[in-house]
Coordinates of C-alpha atoms and ligand atoms in Angstrom, one line a residue:
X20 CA 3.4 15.9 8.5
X21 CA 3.3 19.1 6.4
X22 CA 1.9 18.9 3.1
X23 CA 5.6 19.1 1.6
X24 CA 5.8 17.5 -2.0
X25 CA 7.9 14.1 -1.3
X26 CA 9.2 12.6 -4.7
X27 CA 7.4 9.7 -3.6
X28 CA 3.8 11.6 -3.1
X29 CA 4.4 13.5 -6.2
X30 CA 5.3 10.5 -8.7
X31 CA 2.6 8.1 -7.5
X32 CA -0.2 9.9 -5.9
X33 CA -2.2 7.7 -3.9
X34 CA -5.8 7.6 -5.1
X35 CA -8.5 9.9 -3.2
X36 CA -11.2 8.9 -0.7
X37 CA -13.9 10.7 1.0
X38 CA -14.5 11.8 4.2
X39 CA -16.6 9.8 6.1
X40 CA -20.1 11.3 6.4
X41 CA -22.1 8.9 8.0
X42 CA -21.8 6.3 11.1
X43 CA -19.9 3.0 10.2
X44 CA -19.5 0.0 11.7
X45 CA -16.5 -2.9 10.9
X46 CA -15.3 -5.8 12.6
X47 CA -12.0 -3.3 12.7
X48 CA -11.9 0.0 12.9
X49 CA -8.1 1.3 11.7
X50 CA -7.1 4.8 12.8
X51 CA -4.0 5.8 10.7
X52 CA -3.6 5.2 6.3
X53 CA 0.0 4.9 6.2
X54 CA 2.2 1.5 6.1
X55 CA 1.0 -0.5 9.3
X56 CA -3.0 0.4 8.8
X57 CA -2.9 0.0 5.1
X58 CA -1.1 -3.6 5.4
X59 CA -3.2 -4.8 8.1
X60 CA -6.5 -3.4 6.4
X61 CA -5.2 -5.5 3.6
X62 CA -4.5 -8.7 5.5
X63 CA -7.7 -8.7 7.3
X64 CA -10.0 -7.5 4.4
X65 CA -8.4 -10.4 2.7
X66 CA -9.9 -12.8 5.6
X67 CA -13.4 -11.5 5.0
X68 CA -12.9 -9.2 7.7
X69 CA -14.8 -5.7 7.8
X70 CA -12.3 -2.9 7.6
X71 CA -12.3 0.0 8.1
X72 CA -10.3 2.6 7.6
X73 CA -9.8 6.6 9.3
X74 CA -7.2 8.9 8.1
X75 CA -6.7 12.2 9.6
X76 CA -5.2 13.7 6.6
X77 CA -4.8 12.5 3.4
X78 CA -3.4 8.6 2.7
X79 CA 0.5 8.0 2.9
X80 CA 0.5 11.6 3.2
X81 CA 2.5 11.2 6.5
X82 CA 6.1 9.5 7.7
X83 CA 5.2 6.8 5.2
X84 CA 5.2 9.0 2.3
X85 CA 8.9 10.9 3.6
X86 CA 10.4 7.9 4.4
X87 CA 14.0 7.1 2.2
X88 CA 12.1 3.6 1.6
X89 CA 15.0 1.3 2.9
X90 CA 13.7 -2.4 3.0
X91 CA 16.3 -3.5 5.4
X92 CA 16.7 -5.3 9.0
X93 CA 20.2 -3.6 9.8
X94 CA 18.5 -1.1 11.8
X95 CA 21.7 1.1 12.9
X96 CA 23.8 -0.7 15.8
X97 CA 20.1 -2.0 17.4
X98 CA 21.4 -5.7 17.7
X99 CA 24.5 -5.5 19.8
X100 CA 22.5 -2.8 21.6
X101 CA 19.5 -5.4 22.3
X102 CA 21.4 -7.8 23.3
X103 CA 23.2 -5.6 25.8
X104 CA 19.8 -4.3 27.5
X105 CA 17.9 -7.5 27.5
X106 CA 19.5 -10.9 26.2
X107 CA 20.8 -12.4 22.8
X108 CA 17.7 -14.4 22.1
X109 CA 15.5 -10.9 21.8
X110 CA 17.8 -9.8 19.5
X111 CA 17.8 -13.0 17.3
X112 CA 13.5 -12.7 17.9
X113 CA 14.1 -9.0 16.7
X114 CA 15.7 -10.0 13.3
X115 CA 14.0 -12.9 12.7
X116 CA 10.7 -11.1 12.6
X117 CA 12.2 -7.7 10.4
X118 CA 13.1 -10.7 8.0
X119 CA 10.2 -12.6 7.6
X120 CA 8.6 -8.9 7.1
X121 CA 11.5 -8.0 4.7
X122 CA 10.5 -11.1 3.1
X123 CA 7.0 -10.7 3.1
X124 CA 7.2 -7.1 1.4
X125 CA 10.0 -8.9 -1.4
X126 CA 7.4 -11.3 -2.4
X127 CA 4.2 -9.1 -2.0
X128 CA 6.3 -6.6 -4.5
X129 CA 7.0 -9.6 -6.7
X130 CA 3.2 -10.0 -7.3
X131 CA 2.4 -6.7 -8.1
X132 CA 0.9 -5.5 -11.2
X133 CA 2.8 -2.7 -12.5
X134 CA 5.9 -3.5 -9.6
X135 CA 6.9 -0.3 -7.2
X136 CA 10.7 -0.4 -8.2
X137 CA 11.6 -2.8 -6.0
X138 CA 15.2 -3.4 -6.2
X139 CA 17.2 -6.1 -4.1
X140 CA 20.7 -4.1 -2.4
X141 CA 23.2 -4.6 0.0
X142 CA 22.9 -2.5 3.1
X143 CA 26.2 -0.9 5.0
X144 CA 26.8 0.6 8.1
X145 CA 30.1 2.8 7.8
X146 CA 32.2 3.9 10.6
X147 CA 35.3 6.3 11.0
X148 CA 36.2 7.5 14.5
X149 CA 37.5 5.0 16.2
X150 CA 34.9 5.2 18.7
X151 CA 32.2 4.2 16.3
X152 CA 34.4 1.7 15.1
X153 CA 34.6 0.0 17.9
X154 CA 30.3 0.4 18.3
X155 CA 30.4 -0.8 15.0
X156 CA 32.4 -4.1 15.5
X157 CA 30.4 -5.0 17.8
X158 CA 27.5 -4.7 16.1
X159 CA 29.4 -7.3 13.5
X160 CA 30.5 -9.9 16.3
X161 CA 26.4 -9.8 17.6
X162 CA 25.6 -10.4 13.7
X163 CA 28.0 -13.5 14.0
X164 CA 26.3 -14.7 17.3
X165 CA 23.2 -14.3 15.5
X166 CA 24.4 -16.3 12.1
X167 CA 23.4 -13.1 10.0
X168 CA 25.2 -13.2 6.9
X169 CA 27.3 -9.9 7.9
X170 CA 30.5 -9.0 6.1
X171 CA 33.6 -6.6 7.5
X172 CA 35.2 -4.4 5.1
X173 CA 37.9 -2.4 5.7
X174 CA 36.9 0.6 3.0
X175 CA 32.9 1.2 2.8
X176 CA 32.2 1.7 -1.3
X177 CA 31.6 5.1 -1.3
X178 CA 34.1 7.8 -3.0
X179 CA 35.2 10.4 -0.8
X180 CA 34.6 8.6 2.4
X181 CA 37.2 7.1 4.1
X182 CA 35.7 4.5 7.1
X183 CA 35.0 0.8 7.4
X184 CA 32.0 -0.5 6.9
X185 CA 29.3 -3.7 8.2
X186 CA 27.6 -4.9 4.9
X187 CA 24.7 -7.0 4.8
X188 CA 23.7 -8.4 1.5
X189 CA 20.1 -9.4 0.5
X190 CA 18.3 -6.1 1.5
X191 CA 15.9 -3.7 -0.8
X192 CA 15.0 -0.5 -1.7
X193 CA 11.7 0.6 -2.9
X194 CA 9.0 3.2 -4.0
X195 CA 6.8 3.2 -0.9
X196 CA 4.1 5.2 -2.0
X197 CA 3.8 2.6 -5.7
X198 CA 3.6 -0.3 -2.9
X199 CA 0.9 1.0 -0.7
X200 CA -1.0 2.2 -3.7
X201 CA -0.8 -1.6 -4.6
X202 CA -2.6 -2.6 -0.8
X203 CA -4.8 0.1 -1.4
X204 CA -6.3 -1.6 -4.5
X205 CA -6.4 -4.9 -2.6
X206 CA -8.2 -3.5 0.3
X207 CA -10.6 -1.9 -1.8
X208 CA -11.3 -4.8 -3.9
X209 CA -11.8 -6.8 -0.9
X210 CA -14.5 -4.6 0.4
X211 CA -12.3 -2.4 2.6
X212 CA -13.7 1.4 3.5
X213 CA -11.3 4.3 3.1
X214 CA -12.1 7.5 4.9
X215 CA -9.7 11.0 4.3
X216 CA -9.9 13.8 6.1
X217 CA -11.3 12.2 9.1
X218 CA -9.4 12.8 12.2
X219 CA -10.3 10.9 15.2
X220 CA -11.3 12.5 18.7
X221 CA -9.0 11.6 21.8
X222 CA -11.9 9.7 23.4
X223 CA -13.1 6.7 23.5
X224 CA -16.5 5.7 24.7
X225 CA -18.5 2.3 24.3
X226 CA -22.2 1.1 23.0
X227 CA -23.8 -2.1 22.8
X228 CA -20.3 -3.3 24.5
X229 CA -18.4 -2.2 21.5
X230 CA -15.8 0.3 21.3
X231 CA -16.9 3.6 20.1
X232 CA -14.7 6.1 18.0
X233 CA -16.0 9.8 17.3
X234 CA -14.5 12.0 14.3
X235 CA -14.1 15.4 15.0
X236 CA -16.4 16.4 12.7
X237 CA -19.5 14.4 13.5
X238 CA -19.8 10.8 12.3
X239 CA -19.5 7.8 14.8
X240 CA -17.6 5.0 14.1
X241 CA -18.2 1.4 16.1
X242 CA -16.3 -1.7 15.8
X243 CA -15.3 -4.9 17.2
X244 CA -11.9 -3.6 17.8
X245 CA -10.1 -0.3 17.2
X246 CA -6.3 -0.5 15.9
X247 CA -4.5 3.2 16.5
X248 CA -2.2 2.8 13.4
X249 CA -1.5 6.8 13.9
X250 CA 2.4 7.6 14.2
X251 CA 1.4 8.4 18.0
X252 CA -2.2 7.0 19.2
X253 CA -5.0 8.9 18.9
X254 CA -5.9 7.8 22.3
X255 CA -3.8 7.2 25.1
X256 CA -6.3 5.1 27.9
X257 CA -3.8 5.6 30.7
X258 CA -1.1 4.1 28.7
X259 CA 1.2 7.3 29.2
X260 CA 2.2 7.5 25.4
X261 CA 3.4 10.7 25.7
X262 CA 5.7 10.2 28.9
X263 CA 7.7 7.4 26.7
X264 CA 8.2 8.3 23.6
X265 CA 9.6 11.7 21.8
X266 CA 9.2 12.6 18.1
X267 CA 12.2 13.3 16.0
X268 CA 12.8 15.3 13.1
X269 CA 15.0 14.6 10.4
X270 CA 15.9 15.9 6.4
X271 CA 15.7 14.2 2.8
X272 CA 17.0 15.5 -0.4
X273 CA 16.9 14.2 -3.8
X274 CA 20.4 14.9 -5.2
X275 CA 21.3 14.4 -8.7
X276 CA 25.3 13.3 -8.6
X277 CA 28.0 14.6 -10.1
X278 CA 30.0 11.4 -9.5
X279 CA 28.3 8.1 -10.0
X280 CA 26.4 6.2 -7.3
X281 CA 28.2 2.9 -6.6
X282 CA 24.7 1.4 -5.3
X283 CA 23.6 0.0 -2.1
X284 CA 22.4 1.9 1.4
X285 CA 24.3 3.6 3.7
X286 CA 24.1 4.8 7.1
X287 CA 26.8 6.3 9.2
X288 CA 27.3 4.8 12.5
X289 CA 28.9 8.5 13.6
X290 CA 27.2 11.7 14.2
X291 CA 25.9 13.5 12.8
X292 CA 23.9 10.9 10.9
X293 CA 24.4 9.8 7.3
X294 CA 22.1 8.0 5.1
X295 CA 22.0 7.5 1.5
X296 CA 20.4 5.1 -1.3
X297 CA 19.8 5.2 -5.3
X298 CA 16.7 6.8 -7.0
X299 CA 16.1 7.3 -10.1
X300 CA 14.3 10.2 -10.7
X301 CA 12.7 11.2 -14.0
X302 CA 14.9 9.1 -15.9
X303 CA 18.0 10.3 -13.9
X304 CA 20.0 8.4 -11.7
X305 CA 19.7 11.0 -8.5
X306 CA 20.7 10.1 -4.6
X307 CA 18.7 10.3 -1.2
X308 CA 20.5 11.9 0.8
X309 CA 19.0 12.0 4.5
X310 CA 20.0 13.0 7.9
X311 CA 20.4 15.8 10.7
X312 CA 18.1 14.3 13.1
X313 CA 17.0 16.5 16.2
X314 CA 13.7 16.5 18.8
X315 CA 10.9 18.5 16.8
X316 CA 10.6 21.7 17.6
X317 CA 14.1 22.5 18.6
X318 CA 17.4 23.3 17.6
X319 CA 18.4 25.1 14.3
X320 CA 15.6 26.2 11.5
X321 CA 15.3 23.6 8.7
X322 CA 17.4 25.1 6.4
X323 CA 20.7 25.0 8.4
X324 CA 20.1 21.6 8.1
X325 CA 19.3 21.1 4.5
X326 CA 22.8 23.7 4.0
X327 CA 24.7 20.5 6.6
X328 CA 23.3 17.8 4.0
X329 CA 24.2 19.3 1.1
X330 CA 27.4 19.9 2.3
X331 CA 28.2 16.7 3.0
X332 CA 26.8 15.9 -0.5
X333 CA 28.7 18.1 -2.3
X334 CA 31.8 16.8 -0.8
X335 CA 30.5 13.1 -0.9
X336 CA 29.6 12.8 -4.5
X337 CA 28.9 16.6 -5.9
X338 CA 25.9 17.9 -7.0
X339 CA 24.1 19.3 -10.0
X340 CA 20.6 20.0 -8.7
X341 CA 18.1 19.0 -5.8
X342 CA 14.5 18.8 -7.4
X343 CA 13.4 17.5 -4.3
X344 CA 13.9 18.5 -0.4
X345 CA 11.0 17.4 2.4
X346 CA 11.3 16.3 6.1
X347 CA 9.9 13.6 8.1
X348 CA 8.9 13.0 11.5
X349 CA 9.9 9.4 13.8
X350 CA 8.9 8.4 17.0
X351 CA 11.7 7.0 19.2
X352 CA 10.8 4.9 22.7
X353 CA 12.8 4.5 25.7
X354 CA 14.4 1.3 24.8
X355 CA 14.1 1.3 20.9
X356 CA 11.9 -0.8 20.7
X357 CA 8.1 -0.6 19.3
X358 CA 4.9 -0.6 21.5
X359 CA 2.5 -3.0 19.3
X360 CA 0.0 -4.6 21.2
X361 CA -3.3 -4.2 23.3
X362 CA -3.0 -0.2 24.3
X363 CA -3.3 -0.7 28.0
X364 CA -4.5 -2.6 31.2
X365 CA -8.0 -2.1 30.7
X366 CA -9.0 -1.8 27.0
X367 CA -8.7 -5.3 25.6
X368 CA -10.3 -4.1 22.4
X369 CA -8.5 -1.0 21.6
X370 CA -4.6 -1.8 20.2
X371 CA -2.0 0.0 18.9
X372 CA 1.3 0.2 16.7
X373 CA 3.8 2.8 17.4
X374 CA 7.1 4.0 17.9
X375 CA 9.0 2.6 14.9
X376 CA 11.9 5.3 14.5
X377 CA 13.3 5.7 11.5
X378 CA 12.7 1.8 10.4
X379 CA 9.1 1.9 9.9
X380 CA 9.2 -0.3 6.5
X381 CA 9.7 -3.6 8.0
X382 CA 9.3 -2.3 11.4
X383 CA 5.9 -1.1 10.1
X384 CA 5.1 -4.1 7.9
X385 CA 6.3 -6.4 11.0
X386 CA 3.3 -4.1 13.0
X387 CA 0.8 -5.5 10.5
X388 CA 1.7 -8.8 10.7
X389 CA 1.7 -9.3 14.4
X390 CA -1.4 -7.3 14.4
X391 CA -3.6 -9.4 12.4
X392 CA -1.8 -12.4 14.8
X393 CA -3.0 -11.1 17.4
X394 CA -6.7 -9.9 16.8
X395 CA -7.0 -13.4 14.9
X396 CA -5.9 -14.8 17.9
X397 CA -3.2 -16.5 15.9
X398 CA 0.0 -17.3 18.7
X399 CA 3.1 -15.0 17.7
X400 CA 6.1 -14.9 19.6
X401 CA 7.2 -11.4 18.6
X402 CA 3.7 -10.1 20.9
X403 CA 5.7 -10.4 24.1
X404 CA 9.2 -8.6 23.1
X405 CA 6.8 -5.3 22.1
X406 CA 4.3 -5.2 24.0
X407 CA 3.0 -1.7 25.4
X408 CA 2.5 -3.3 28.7
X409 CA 6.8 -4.6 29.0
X410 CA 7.0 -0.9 30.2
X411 CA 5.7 -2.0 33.4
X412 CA 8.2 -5.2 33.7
X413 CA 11.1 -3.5 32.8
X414 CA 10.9 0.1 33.0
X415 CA 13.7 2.5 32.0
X416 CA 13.3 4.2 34.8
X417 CA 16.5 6.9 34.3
X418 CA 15.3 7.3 30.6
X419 CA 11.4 8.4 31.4
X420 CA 12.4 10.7 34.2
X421 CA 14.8 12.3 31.5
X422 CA 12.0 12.4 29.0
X423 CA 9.8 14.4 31.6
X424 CA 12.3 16.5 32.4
X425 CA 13.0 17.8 28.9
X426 CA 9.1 17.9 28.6
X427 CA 8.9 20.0 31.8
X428 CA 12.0 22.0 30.7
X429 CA 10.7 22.6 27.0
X430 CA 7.0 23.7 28.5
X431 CA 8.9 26.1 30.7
X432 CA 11.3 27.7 28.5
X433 CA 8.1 28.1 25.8
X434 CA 6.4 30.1 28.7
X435 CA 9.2 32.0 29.2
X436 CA 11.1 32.8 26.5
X437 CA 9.5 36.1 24.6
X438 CA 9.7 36.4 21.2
X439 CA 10.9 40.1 20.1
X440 CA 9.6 40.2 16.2
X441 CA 6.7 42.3 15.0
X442 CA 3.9 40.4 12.6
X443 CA 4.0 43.6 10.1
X444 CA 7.8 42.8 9.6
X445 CA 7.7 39.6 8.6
X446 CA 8.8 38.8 4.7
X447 CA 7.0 36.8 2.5
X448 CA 7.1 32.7 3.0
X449 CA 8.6 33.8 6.8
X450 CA 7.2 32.7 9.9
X451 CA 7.9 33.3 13.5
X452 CA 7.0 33.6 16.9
X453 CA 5.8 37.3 17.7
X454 CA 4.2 39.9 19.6
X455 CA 0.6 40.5 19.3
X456 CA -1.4 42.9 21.4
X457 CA 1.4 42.5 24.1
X458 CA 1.3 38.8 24.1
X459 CA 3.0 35.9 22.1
X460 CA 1.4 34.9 18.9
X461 CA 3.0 32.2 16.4
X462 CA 2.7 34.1 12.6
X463 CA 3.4 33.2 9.1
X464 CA 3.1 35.4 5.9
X465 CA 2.5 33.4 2.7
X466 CA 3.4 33.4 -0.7
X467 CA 0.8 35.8 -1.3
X468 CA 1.3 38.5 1.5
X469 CA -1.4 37.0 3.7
X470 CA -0.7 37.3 6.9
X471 CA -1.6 33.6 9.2
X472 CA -1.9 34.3 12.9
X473 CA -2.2 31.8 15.7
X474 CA -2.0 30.7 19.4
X475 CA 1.1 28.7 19.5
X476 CA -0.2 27.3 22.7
X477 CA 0.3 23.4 22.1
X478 CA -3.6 21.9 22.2
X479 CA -2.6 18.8 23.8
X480 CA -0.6 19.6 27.0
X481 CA 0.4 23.8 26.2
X482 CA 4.0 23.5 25.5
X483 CA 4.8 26.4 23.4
X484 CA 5.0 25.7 19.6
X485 CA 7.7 26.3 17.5
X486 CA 8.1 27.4 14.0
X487 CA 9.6 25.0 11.4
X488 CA 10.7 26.5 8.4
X489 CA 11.1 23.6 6.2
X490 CA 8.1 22.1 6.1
X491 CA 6.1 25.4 7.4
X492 CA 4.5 24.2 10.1
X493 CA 4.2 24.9 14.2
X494 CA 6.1 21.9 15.8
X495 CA 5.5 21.1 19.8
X496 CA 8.9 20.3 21.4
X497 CA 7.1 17.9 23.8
X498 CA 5.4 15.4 22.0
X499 CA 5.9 16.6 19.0
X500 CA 2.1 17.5 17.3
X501 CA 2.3 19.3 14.2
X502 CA 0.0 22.1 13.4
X503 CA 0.2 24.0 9.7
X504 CA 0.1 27.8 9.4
X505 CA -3.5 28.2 9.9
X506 CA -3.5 25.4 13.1
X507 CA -4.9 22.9 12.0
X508 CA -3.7 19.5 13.1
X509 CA -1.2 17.6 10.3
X510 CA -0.1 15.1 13.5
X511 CA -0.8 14.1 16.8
X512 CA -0.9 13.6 19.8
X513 CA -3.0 17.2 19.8
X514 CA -6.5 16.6 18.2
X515 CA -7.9 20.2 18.2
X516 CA -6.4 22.8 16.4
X517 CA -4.6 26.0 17.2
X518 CA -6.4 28.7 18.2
X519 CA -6.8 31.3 15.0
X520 CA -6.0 35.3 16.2
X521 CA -7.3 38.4 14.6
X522 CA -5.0 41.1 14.2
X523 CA -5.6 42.8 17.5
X524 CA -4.8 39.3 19.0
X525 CA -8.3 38.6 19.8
X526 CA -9.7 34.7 18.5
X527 CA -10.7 34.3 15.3
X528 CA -14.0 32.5 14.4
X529 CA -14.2 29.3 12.9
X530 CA -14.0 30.6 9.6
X531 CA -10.3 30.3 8.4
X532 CA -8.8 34.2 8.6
X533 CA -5.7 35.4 6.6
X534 CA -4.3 39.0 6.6
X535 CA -2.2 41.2 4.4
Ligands
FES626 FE1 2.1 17.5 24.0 FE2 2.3 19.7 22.5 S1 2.3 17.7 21.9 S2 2.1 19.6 24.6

C-alpha cells in the first residue's frame, strides 16, 4: 500500500517501532502488523507466549489502515453463493464463525480505554436490476435457511436510490486504526516485540530444527513457528499463492453530505459496486463512499475512478467537500474463501492467513482466532472449511487456468506493448511508462521537479508494472506487488525492489537517485 494519508492513519496514528537490528527469537514469529498479526500477537502474548512481530512497512499502514471499517458478516451475496458451490452447512459454519468474530471485536471495543468509535448499525445489501434482484433474493431465502435475522424491504433507506434492499440488523462500524492501536498496547504490555521497517526475505531456511526467517536487511529471526500475516505470504513453499489468488484495487472518499446520512452500511449488489457508511470527521458528519473495484494494475488511471464515485455521490446525497480520498488493495481466491491454515504439505511450522477480500475485519479477526486455535492445538471446526491445502480436494480447476491465463496474457502484453512518452515531458506529480535510452523505463516527476526513474520489470515474476496515479505507485497486473516511485517494495508478493535507472537508462547504485 502507498503511503496515501487514510482518515483513519491520519486521526489515530499508530505508535512507532524500530527496526529490528539484532537476531530474535519467539515462540511466534508474526510476519505482517495489520488486523490478523496484531490480534493474534495479542491473543498469544496474552498466553505467555513469545511474540514476535515483522512489519515490512510501517504498522496498519496497509489494507487495514484503507479499509471502510465495516464490522459486519453480510459479506456481499457470499452465503447463497457458498451454499451453491459446496453445501448449506459451510455456509452456516461461515457465518457462525464472522459472528462470533463480530462478537468478539463488539466486546473487545467495549473494554477499551478511550473506545475506537465503535458504533452498533444495521447493514443492507440494495439491489435494482432485476437481475441482481433476483441474486439478491436469494441471498435472503439462504439467510432464512440459515435462521439469520434478515429482513426484505421493498425501498433500501437511502435518498435518491430507488432498489430493494436485504437488511441485517446487529452489525457495526468502527475506527480501525483506534482499535488496533488498542491491541497494540496489550501486546506490548504483555511483552510482545514490534519491529517496522523490516521486510522479510522470500526464503525460508531452518537451524536447530526451527524455522528460520531472514530480513532483507540483515538480522535473523528464529522461532517455534512462523505465521505469514502479510496480505499475500511472504513465502510461498510450493503452495502456489500466486497461481490462486489476484489482488484487487478499489477507491474510498470521505464525503461531507449535502443531504443527511440516514445511517447504516450499504453495498450494492449491482455493478459497478456501491458501498457507503457514516464518519464523522472533525466534528462533521461526512460519508465513506467506496467502490470501482478492478485487478491492480489495469484498467482506467485512479482518477477516472474517484470522478465515477463522486458522481455517484453527488447524485446520491450531494457534496460539499472530500478532505479525504485513498485506495486500498484486496486479495480475492478462487472460491471466496480465505486460505488460513498450515502453508503447505511440507512446512508444518510455517502458517499463513490470506485472501480475505474486501471483508478483512471479521474475516481478519476470524484469521486470529483460528490461528491461535490452531498453533495452541485448541480443535476448531472452521480449520477444515479454509484450509490452504482444500485447493487440492476441490480444486476450481476452470477458475486457476483463467487466472494463469490473464497472468500469462498481462506478462505478454507488458512485454509488448511500448510506451510512446518522453521522461523530459512529463509534468509535475505525473508518472508514466516511457522511453529511456531506447528501452521502456517506468518514471515519475515529483512535487518538486525531480525526476524518479525505474525498471518497471516486476521483481517477483517480470510482468511489466503499471503506473497508478492515485496512490503513486508501480502496480504489477499479475500478483499485484506494489512498488513506490523510487521501487521500493510497499507490498508483496515481490521482496526486492525495482531496479533504480540513471538518466541514460543505465542502473543506479544503491544510493536513492532523483533528477530534475
Ligand atoms: Fe508477480 Fe509482479 S507480482 S510478476
Amino acid at each position: 500500500m502507498s503511503d496515501q494519508m487514510t482518515y483513519w492513519t491520519a486521526s489515530a496514528p499508530p505508535p512507532e517501532f524500530p527496526q529490528l537490528r539484532q537476531h530474535e527469537d519467539a515462540d511466534y514469529a508474526i510476519v505482517g502488523g495489520g488486523i490478523v498479526g496484531l490480534t493474534l500477537a495479542c491473543l498469544l502474548a496474552e498466553q505467555g507466549q513469545q511474540v514476535v512481530v515483522l512489519e515490512g512497512n510501517r504498522v496498519l499502514h496497509g489494507t487495514t489502515g484503507h479499509s471502510t471499517a465495516k464490522v459486519t458478516v453480510q459479506h456481499d451475496l457470499i452465503y447463497s453463493e457458498l451454499a451453491a458451490h459446496f453445501n448449506i452447512e459451510n455456509a452456516r459454519l461461515y457465518y457462525e464463525t464472522q459472528d462470533a468474530a463480530l462478537q468478539f471485536m463488539r466486546r473487545t471495543a467495549a473494554a477499551m480505554p478511550g473506545g475506537c468509535e465503535w458504533s452498533d448499525e444495521d447493514a443492507y445489501l440494495y439491489a435494482s436490476s432485476a437481475s441482481a434482484t433476483t441474486k439478491l433474493m436469494k441471498e435472503f431465502e439462504t439467510y432464512q435457511q440459515l435462521g439469520m435475522p434478515g429482513q426484505w424491504l421493498e425501498e433500501v433507506p437511502l435518498p435518491g436510490l430507488a432498489a430493494s434492499a436485504l437488511k441485517l440488523p446487529g452489525q457495526a462500524q468502527f475506527h480501525p486504526v483506534r482499535y488496533l492501536n488498542g491491541l497494540i498496547a496489550r501486546i506490548v504490555q504483555a511483552g510482545g516485540r514490534i519491529y517496522e521497517q523490516t521486510r522479510i526475505d522470500a526464503k525460508l531456511e531452518h537451524r536447530g530444527g526451527r524455522p528460520l526467517i531472514r530480513a532483507l536487511h540483515g538480522p535473523e529471526i528464529t522461532a517455534r513457528q512462523v505465521i505469514a500475516c502479510s496480505q499475500y505470504p511472504f513465502y510461498d513453499g510450493g503452495g502456489f499463492y500466486f497461481a490462486r489468488m489476484h489482488p484487487a484495487h478499489s477507491y474510498i472518499m470521505a464525503v461531507q453530505p449535502e443531504q443527511p446520512f440516514p445511517g447504516g452500511m450499504y453495498l450494492s449488489v449491482d455493478e459497478p459496486k456501491r458501498s457507503l457508511r457514516a464518519v464523522t470527521i472533525d466534528g462533521q458528519p461526512m460519508v465513506l463512499v467506496a467502490g470501482e473495484s478492478h485487478q491492480t494494475g489495469q484498467g482506467d488511471p485512479a482518477s477516472v475512478h474517484f470522478a465515477n464515485l463522486e458522481r455517484f455521490a453527488t447524485q446520491t446525497l450531494g457534496v460539499r467537500q472530500i478532505p479525504y480520498r485513498w485506495s486500498a488493495q484486496d486479495w480475492q481466491t478462487l472460491d471466496k474463501l480465505p486460505y488460513i491454515g498450515p502453508l503447505s504439505p511440507g512446512h508444518p511450522d510455517v502458517w499463513v492467513a490470506t485472501g480475505l477480500r474486501k471483508w478483512g475485519m471479521t474475516g481478519g479477526t476470524a484469521a486470529a482466532l483460528l490461528l491461535r486455535d490452531l498453533l495452541l492445538g485448541v480443535e476448531n471446526r472452521y480449520a477444515t472449511l479454509v484450509t490452504p491445502a482444500r485447493f487440492g480436494i476441490d480444486p476450481d480447476l476452470k477458475a486457476l487456468v483463467k487466472e494463469n491465463a490473464d497472468v500469462a496474457k498481462h506478462l505478454l502484453a507488458g512485454k509488448l506493448t511500448f510506451p510512446d512518452r518522453d521522461p523530459g515531458h512529463l509534468r509535475r506529480q505525473e508518472g508514466a511508462a516511457v522511453v529511456l535510452a531506447g528501452k521502456r523505463a517506468g518514471a515519475y516527476r515529483d512535487a518538486g521537479g525531480q525526476l524518479h526513474l525505474v525498471d518497471t520489470t516486476c521483481t517477483h515474476m517480470g510482468c511489466e508494472c503499471a503506473w497508478n496515479d492515485g496512490a503513486r505507485t508501480w502496480d504489477c497486473p499479475c500478483h499485484g506487488s506494489r512498488f513506490d516511485a523510487d521501487g521500493q517494495v510497499l507490498s508483496g508478493p515481490a521482496v526486492k525492489p525495482l531496479r533504480r535507472l540513471l538518466p541514460g537508462g543505465e542502473p543506479a547504485d544503491a544510493t536513492p537517485v532523483t533528477f530534475t
